[in-house]
XYZ file of C-alpha atoms in Angstrom:
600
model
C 84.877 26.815 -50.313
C 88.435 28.983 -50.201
C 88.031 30.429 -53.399
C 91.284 31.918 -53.245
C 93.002 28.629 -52.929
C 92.164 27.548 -56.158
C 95.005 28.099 -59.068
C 95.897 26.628 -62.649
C 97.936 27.711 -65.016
C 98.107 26.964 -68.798
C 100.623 25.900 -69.941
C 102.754 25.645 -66.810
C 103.885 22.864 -64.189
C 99.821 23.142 -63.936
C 99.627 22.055 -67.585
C 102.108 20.632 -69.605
C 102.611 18.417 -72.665
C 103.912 14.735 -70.903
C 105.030 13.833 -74.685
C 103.352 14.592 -78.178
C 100.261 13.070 -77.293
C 99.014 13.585 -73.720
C 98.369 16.167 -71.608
C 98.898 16.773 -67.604
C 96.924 18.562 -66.004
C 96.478 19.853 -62.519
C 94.445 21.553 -60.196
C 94.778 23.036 -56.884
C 92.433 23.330 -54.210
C 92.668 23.779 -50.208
C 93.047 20.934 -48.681
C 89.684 18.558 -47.823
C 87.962 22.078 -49.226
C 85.892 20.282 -52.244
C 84.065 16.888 -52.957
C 85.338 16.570 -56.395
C 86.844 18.262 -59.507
C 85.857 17.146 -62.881
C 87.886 18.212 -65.980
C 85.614 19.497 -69.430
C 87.826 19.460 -72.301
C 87.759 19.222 -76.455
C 89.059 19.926 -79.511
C 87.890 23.742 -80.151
C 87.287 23.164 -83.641
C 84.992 20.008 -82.816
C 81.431 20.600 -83.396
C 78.420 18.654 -84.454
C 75.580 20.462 -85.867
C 71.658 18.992 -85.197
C 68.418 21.407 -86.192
C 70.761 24.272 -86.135
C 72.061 23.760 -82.806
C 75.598 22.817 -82.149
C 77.413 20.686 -79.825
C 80.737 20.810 -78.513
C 81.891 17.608 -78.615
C 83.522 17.417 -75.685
C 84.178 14.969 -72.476
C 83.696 15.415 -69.236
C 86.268 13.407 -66.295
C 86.614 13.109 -63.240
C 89.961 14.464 -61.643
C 92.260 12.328 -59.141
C 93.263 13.744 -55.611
C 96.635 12.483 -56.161
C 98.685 15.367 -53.816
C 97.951 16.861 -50.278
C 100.132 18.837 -48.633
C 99.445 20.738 -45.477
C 97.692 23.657 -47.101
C 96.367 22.498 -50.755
C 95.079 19.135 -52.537
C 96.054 18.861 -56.261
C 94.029 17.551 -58.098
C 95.575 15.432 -61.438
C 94.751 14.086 -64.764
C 96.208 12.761 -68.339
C 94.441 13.469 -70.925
C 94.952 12.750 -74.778
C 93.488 14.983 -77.248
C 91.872 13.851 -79.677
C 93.842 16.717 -82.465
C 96.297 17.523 -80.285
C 94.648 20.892 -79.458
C 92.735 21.053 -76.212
C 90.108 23.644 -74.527
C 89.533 22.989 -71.162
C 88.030 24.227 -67.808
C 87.022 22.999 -64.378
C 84.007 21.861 -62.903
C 84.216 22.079 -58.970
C 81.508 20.499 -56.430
C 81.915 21.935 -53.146
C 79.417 22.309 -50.403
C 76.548 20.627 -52.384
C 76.979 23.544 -55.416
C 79.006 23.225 -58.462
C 81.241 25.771 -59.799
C 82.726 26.723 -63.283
C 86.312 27.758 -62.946
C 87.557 28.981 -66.507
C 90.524 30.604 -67.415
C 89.294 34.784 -67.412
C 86.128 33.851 -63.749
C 84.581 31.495 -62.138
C 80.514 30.636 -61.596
C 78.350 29.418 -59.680
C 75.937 26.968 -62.166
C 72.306 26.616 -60.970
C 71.267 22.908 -60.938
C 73.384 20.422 -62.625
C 76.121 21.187 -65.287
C 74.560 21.461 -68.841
C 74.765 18.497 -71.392
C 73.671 17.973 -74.790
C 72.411 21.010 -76.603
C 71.969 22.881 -73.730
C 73.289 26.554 -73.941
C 74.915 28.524 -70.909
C 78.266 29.588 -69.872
C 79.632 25.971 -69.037
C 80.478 25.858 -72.827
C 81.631 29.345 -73.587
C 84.788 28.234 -74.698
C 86.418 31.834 -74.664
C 86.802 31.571 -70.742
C 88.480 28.122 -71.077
C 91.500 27.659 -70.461
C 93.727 26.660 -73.974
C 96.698 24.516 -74.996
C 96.533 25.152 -78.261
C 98.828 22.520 -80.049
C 101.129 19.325 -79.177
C 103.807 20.835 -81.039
C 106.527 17.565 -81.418
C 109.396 20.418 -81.516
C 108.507 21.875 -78.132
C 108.831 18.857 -76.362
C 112.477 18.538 -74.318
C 113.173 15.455 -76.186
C 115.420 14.239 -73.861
C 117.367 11.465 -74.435
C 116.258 8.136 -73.334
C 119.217 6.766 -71.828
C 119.631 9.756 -69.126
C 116.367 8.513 -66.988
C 118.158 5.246 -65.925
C 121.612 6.710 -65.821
C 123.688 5.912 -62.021
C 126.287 8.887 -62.305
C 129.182 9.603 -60.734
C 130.744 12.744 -60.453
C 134.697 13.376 -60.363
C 136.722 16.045 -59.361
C 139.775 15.588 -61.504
C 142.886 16.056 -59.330
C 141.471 14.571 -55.774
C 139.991 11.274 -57.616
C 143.271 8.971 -58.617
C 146.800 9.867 -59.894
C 148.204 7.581 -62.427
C 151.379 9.619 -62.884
C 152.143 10.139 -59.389
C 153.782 14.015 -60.589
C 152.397 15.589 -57.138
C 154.936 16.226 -54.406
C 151.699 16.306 -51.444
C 150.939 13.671 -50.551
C 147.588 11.627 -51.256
C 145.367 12.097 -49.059
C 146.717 14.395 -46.612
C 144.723 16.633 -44.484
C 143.570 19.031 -44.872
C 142.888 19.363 -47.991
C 143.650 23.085 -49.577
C 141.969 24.804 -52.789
C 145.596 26.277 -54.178
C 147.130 22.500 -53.459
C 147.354 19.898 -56.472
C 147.166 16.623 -55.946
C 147.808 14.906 -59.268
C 144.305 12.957 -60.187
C 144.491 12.851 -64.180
C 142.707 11.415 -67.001
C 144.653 7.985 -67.045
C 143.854 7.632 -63.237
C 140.170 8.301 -64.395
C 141.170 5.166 -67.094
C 143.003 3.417 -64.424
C 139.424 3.330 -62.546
C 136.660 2.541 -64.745
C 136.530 -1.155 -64.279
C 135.998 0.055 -60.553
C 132.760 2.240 -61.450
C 131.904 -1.081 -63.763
C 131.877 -3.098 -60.853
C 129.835 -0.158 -58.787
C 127.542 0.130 -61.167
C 128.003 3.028 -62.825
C 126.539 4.134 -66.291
C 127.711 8.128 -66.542
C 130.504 10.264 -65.276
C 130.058 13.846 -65.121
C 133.635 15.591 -64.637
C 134.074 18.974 -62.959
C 136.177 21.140 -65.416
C 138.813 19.935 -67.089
C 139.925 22.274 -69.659
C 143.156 24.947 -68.519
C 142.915 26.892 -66.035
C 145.159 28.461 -62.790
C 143.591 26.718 -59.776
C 142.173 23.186 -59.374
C 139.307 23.669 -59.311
C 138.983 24.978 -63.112
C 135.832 26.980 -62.957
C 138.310 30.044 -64.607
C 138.883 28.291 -67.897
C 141.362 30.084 -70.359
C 141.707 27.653 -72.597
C 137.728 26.099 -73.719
C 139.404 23.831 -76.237
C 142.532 22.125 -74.207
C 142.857 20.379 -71.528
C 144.741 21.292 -68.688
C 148.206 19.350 -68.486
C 147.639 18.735 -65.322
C 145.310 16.100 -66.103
C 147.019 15.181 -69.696
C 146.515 15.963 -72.916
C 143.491 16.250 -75.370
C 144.572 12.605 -76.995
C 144.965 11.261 -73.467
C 141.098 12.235 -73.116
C 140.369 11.194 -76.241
C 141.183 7.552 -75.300
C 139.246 7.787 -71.463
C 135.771 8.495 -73.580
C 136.245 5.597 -76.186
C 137.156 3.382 -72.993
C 134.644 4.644 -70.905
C 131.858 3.931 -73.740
C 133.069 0.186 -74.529
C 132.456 -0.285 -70.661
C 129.002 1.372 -71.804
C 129.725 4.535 -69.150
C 128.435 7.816 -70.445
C 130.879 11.138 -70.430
C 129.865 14.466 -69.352
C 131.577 17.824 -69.579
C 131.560 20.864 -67.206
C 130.574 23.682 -69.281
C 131.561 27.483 -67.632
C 129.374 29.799 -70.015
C 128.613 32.597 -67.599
C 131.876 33.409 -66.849
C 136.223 32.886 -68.089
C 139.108 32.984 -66.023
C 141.123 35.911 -65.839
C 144.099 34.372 -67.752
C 141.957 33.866 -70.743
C 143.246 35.554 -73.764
C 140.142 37.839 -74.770
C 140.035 38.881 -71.261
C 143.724 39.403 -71.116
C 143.502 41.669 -74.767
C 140.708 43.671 -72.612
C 143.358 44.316 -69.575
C 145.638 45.171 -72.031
C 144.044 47.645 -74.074
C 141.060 48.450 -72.421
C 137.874 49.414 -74.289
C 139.925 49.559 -77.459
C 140.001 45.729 -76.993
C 138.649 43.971 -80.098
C 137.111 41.997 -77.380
C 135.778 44.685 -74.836
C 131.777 44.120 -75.794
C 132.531 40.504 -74.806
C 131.934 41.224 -71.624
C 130.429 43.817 -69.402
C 132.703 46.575 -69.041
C 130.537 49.069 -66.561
C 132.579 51.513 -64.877
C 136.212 53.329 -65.805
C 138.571 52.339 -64.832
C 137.884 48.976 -65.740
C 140.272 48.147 -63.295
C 139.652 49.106 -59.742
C 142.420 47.301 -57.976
C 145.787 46.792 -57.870
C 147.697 43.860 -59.890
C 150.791 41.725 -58.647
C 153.884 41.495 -60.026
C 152.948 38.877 -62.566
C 149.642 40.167 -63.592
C 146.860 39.044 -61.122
C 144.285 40.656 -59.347
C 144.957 41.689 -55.463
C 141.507 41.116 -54.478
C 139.570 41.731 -50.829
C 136.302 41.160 -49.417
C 134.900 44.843 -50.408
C 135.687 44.545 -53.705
C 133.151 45.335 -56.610
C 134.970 45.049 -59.645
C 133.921 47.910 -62.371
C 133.469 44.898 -64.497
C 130.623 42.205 -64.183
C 131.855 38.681 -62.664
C 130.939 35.560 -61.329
C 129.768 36.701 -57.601
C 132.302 39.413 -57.190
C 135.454 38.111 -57.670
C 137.604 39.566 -60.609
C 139.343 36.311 -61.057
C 136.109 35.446 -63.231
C 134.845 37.929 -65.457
C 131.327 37.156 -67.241
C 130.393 36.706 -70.662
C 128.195 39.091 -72.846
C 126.910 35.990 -74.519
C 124.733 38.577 -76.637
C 128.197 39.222 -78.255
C 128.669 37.298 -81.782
C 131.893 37.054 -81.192
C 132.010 35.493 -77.336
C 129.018 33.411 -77.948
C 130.828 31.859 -81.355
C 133.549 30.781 -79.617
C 131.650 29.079 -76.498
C 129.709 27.343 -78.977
C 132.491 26.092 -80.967
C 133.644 24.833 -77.823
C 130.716 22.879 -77.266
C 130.382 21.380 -80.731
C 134.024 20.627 -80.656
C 134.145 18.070 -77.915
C 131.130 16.455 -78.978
C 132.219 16.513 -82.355
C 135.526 15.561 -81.899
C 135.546 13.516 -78.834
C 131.977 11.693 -78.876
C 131.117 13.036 -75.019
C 127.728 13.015 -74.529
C 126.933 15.996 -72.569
C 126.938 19.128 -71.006
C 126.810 20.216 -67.447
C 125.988 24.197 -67.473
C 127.494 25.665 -64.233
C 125.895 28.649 -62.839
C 123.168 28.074 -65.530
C 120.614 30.452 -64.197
C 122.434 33.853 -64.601
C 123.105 32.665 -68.713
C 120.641 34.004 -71.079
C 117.785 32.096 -71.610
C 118.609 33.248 -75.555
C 122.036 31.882 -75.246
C 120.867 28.672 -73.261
C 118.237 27.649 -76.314
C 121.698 27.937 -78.724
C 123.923 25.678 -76.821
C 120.683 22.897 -76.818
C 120.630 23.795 -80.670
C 124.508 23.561 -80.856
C 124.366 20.067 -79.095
C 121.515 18.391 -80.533
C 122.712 19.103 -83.721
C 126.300 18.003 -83.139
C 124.806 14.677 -81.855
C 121.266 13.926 -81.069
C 120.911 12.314 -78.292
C 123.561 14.534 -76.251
C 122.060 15.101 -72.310
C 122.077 19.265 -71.157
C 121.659 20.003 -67.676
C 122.073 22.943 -65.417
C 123.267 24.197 -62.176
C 119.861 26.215 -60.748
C 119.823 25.843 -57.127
C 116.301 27.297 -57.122
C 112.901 26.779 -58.948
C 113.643 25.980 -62.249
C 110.971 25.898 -64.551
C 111.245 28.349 -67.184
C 114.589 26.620 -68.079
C 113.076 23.374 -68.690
C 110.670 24.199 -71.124
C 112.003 21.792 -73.760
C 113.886 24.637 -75.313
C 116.660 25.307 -73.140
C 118.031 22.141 -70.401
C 116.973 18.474 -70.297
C 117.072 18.747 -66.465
C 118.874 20.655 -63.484
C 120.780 19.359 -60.588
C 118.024 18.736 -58.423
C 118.382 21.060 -55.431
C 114.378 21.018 -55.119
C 114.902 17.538 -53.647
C 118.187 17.952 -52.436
C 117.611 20.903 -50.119
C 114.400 19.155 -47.907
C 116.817 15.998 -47.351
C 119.578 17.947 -46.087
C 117.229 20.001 -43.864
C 115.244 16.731 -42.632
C 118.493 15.273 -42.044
C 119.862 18.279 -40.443
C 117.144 18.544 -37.813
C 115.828 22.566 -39.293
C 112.080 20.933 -40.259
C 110.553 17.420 -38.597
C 109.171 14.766 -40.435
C 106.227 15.909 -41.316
C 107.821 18.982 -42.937
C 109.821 17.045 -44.873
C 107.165 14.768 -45.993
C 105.313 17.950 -47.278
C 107.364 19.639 -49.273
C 108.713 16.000 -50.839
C 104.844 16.064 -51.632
C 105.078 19.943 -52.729
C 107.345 19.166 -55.072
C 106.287 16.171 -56.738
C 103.291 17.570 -57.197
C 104.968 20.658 -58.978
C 107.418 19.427 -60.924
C 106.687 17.651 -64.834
C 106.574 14.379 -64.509
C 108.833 13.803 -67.819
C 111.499 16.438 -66.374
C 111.380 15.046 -62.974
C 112.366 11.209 -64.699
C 115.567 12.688 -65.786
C 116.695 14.848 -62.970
C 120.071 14.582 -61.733
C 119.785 13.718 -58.002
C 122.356 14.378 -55.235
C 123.031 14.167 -52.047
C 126.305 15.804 -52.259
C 128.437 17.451 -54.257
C 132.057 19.807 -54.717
C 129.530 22.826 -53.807
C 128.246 20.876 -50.606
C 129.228 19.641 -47.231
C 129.903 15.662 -48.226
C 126.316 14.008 -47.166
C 127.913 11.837 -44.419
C 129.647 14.830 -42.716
C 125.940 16.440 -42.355
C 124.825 13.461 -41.022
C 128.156 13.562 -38.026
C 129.549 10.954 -40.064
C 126.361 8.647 -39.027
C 127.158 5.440 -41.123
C 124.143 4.057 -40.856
C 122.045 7.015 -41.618
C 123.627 7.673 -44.076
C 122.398 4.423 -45.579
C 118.555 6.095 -45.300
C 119.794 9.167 -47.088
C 121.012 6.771 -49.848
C 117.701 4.125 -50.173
C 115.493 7.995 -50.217
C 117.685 9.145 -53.632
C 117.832 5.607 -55.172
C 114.239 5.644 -54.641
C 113.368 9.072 -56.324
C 112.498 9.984 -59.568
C 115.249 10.939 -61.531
C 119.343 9.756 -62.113
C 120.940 9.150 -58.631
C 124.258 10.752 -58.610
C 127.365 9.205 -56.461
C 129.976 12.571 -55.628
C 133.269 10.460 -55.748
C 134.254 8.796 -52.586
C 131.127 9.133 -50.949
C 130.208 5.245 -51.865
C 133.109 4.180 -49.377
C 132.280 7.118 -46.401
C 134.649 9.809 -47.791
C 133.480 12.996 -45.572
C 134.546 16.829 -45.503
C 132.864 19.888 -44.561
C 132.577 22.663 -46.859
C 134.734 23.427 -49.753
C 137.716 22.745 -49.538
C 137.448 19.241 -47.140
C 134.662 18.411 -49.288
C 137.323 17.780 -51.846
C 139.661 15.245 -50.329
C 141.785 12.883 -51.710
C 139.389 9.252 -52.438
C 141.398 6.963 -50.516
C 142.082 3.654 -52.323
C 143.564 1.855 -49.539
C 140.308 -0.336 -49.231
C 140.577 -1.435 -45.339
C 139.487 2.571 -44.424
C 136.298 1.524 -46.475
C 132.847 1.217 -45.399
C 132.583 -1.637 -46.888
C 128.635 -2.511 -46.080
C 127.936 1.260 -47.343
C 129.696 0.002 -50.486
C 127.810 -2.822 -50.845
C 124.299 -1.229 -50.289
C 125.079 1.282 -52.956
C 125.878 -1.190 -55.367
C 122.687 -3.238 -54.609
C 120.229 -0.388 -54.759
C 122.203 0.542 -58.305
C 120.599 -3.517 -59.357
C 117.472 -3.104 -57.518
C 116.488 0.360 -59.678
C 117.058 -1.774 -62.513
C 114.687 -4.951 -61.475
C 112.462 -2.641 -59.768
C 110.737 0.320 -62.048
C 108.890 1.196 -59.100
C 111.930 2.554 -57.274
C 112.164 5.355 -60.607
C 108.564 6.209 -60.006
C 107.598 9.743 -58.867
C 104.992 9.859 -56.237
C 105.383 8.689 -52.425
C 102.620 6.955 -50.908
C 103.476 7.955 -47.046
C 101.618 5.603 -45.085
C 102.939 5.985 -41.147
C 102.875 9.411 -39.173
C 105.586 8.354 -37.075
C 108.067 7.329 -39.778
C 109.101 8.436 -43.267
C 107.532 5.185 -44.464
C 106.178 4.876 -47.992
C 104.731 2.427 -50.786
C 105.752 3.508 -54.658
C 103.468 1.711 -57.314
C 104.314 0.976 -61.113
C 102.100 -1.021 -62.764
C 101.286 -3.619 -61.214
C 104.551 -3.969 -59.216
C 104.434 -2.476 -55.461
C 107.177 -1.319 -53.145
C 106.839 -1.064 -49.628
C 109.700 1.168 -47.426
C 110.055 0.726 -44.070
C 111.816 3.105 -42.528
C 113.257 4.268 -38.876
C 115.216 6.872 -38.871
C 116.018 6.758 -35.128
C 118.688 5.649 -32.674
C 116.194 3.708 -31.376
C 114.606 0.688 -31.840
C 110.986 1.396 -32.774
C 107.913 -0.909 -33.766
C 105.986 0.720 -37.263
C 101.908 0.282 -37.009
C 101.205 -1.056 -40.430
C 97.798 -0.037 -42.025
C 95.742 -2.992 -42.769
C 95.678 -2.193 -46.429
C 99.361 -2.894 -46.059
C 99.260 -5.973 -43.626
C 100.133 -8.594 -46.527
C 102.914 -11.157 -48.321
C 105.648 -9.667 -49.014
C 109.319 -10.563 -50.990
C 112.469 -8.799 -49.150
C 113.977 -7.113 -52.233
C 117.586 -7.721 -50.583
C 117.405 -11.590 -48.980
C 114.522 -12.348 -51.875
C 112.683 -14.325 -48.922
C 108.886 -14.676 -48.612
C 107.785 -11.979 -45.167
C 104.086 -11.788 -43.716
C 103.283 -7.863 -42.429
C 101.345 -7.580 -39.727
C 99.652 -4.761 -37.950
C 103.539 -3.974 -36.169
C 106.810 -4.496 -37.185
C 109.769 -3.671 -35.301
C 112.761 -1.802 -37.093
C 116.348 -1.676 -35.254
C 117.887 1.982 -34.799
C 118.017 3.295 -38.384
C 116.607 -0.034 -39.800
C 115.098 -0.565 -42.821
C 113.229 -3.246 -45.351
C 112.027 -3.086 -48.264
C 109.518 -5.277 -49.833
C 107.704 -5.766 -52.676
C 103.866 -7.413 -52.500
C 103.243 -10.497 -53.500
């Protein structure tokens, strides 16, 4: 046995509370390296006393191998405690031996493990591993409409123009970042019995609040919005509309970082460190300003420069907070109580939510909840993102942990296999509660658009599409991409969504909107794990309860014929046509077919 493959970690991905009653647990091993892992665990306080012995009540379970990937099996199991505390270790059979694996060593037990009244190390609960209480107010808490939330993100100006102010016009190519288009809040209005129809239940908006460019990432004003897009009343209106059509409303929220123009920064570049505001942000070097200005006021910047002051990146267009600060971090957080407050949105999007302070993060959750309960928070970490969903910070993250081995599959940079490993990898890491209310993407305004990555390959694009719809979390539609909008990197990825409807993709359309039904009359699409069942294909089953999915998938330009697993060779019901379909040991997909079918 590799003894230095095995790993757990209290209180971690490896152990977390799955609500205020159960318990996940997991265990890794290398792969085919043991016969079985059993699970010992009880209440520490939970003893039984008999002729002045005593027994630890506790229970001892066998583990599931419910993850391998190509190194490591992890092993899985729920528990509920009985108190809500729980001691537990790990009882490991490998090569005819059993092992204790507690939380300070491990040991080798001679014979069997010990039971009743037996003494010996297997019960030394000080090298067990603890979770010491199901604390109710640690738990995320997340609110329960977000898990079966379709969302649809819009960027403002490039979505529809109601006013028709723009001189460009719509739709032209290219598309620049300094060019405004006109998409405002009563196009957004104008639209929403078209994200009805879609299917749409959310809309997360890129900022909206006044700014210089388009893209409004450098907000100077957190409490107005820009006139581009209309007015705060004019806003007002688009949530109360949005909400009788029973569509949610996310903000952008920009908390690391302002735009130059905004008036604290603007007192600093005025008066310097005698600023009232100058410990707002972080003023490291004199002179605070290491580059020239224009004529009206704005940074000449160049690719060398490293402003003297911290930013976003390194561009001095977008100085960064000192949330530490009381007075920077009370007026974010007025900001975010006032539009929940006073406009009934029910969210926040963090951007760049991994260089805020975890202190600061845990105050804007505070801020929210308490402004209205059941508002969603959710990041931008492009990486591992653990220790910000603890239940005390973010609900969820955009999910770039599933995003990133699509666009690499899809992108020919790992095979198949790859692919289906680190899919594996990370369901296997990742909280099953979090991972329900993940925002999934396949592209958004920080991304090439997904059909572009895929050479503007229609049809697999429809793959890419039935893979997020059937993965755990909230499937997010980046505007225009339901229709095959494309663009490269910002700024194409940005274009103009083109309403004339006869340059739609109209059968892309139309899938969309059926796997937006079929997540709704099919749980198992929401579920978390992937059953892979074909080598040659990215083929899976997903199980909930006692409903079963089966996808069939090529992913080829060629016809190919799938060799179906006799555990698999049964009646089926095509989820799309609703006809009855036999499986037998082959079926033959077209070039990037697919089926999907649920057993009889």
């Amino acid at each position: 046995m590799n003894k230095h493959a095995l790993f757990h970690q209290a209180k971690s991905e490896y152990s977390y509370a799955y609500d205020d009653k159960k318990l996940h647990i997991l265990f890794r091993t290398m792969k085919d390296d043991v016969q079985s892992v059993k699970l010992s665990y009880g209440d520490p306080f939970d003893w039984t006393y008999k002729n002045r012995k005593a027994r630890w009540e506790s229970q001892l379970v066998e583990m599931t191998k419910r993850y391998s990937t190509h190194l490591f099996d992890y092993y899985f199991i729920e528990v509920e405690p009985k108190d809500y505390r729980c001691k537990y270790a790990f009882l490991i059979e490998a090569d005819d031996k059993h092992y204790f694996y507690g939380s300070k060593r491990m040991e080798e037990l001679e014979g069997l493990p010990p039971t009743d009244f037996d003494e010996g190390s297997f019960y030394d609960l000080s090298n067990y591993f603890n979770y010491p209480y199901l604390n109710y107010e640690d738990q995320a808490n997340t609110p329960k409409w977000v898990k079966d939330t379709v969302w649809y993100q819009i960027f403002m100006d490039r979505f529809y123009s109601h006013s028709k102010k723009s001189n460009l016009p719509w739709a032209k190519l290219p598309v620049n970042n300094h060019e405004f288009y006109g998409g405002d809040i009563k196009g957004v209005i104008d639209k929403l019995p078209y994200l009805k129809d879609l299917g749409i239940s959310g809309i997360y908006f890129t900022p909206i609040f006044e700014s210089r460019t388009a893209h409004k990432y450098d907000t100077k004003d957190y409490f107005k919005i820009d006139p581009q897009f209309g007015t705060n009343e004019d806003f007002r209106l688009l949530v109360q509309e949005a909400h009788k059509l029973g569509i949610k409303v996310v903000l952008d929220a920009v908390l690391n970082h302002c735009g130059w123009d905004h008036p604290f920064f603007q007192d600093v570049v005025k008066y310097g460190r005698n600023s009232k505001y100058a410990d707002c942000f972080f003023l490291d070097k004199d002179p605070i300003l290491n580059f020239e200005l224009t004529e009206d006021g704005s940074p000449i910047g160049h690719g060398n420069l490293r402003p003297n002051f911290r930013t976003f990146a390194y561009t001095p267009f977008m100085p960064k907070w000192n949330t530490g600060n009381e007075l920077a971090q009370k007026h974010l957080l007025d900001s975010i109580e006032f539009w929940i407050k006073e406009f009934d949105i029910d969210g926040w999007r963090l951007d760049v939510s991994n260089e805020v302070s975890h202190d600061f993060l845990r105050k804007v959750k505070q801020v929210s909840r308490a402004a209205k309960a059941d508002t969603f928070i959710f990041g931008e970490n492009w990486d591992s993102s653990m220790p910000w969903l603890r239940g005390d910070q973010m609900d969820a993250v955009m999910n770039y942990d599933l995003s990133i081995p699509m666009w690499q599959y899809f992108d020919g940079k790992i095979d198949s296999e790859e692919f289906k490993n680190e899919l594996t990898q990370y369901t296997a890491l990742t909280p099953k509660h979090v991972m329900k209310n993940m925002f999934n993407q396949l592209d958004t305004h920080d991304t090439i658009r997904m059909k572009r990555r895929l050479k503007d390959n229609d049809e697999r694009l429809k793959i890419a599409y039935i893979l997020m719809f059937a993965s755990a979390g909230a499937p997010n539609i980046y505007y225009g991409s339901e229709v095959g909008l494309t663009g490269e990197h910002d700024p194409d990825n940005r274009r103009c969504f083109n309403w004339d409807e006869s340059t739609w993709n109209h059968s892309l359309h139309q899938l969309i909107k059926d796997l937006i039904q079929l997540r709704k009359q099919h749980p198992a699409f929401m579920e978390s794990d992937y059953q892979f069942i074909d080598k040659s294909s990215i083929s899976f089953v997903k199980h909930h309860k006692n409903e079963s999915l089966l996808f069939l998938i090529n992913d080829s330009e060629k016809s190919v014929k799938l060799n179906i697993d006799p555990a698999y060779q049964l009646k089926y019901t095509d989820v799309f046509s609703k006809k009855a379909v036999n499986v037998h040991a082959e079926v033959e997909l077209p070039a990037y077919g697919y089926k999907i079918l649920k057993f009889i």
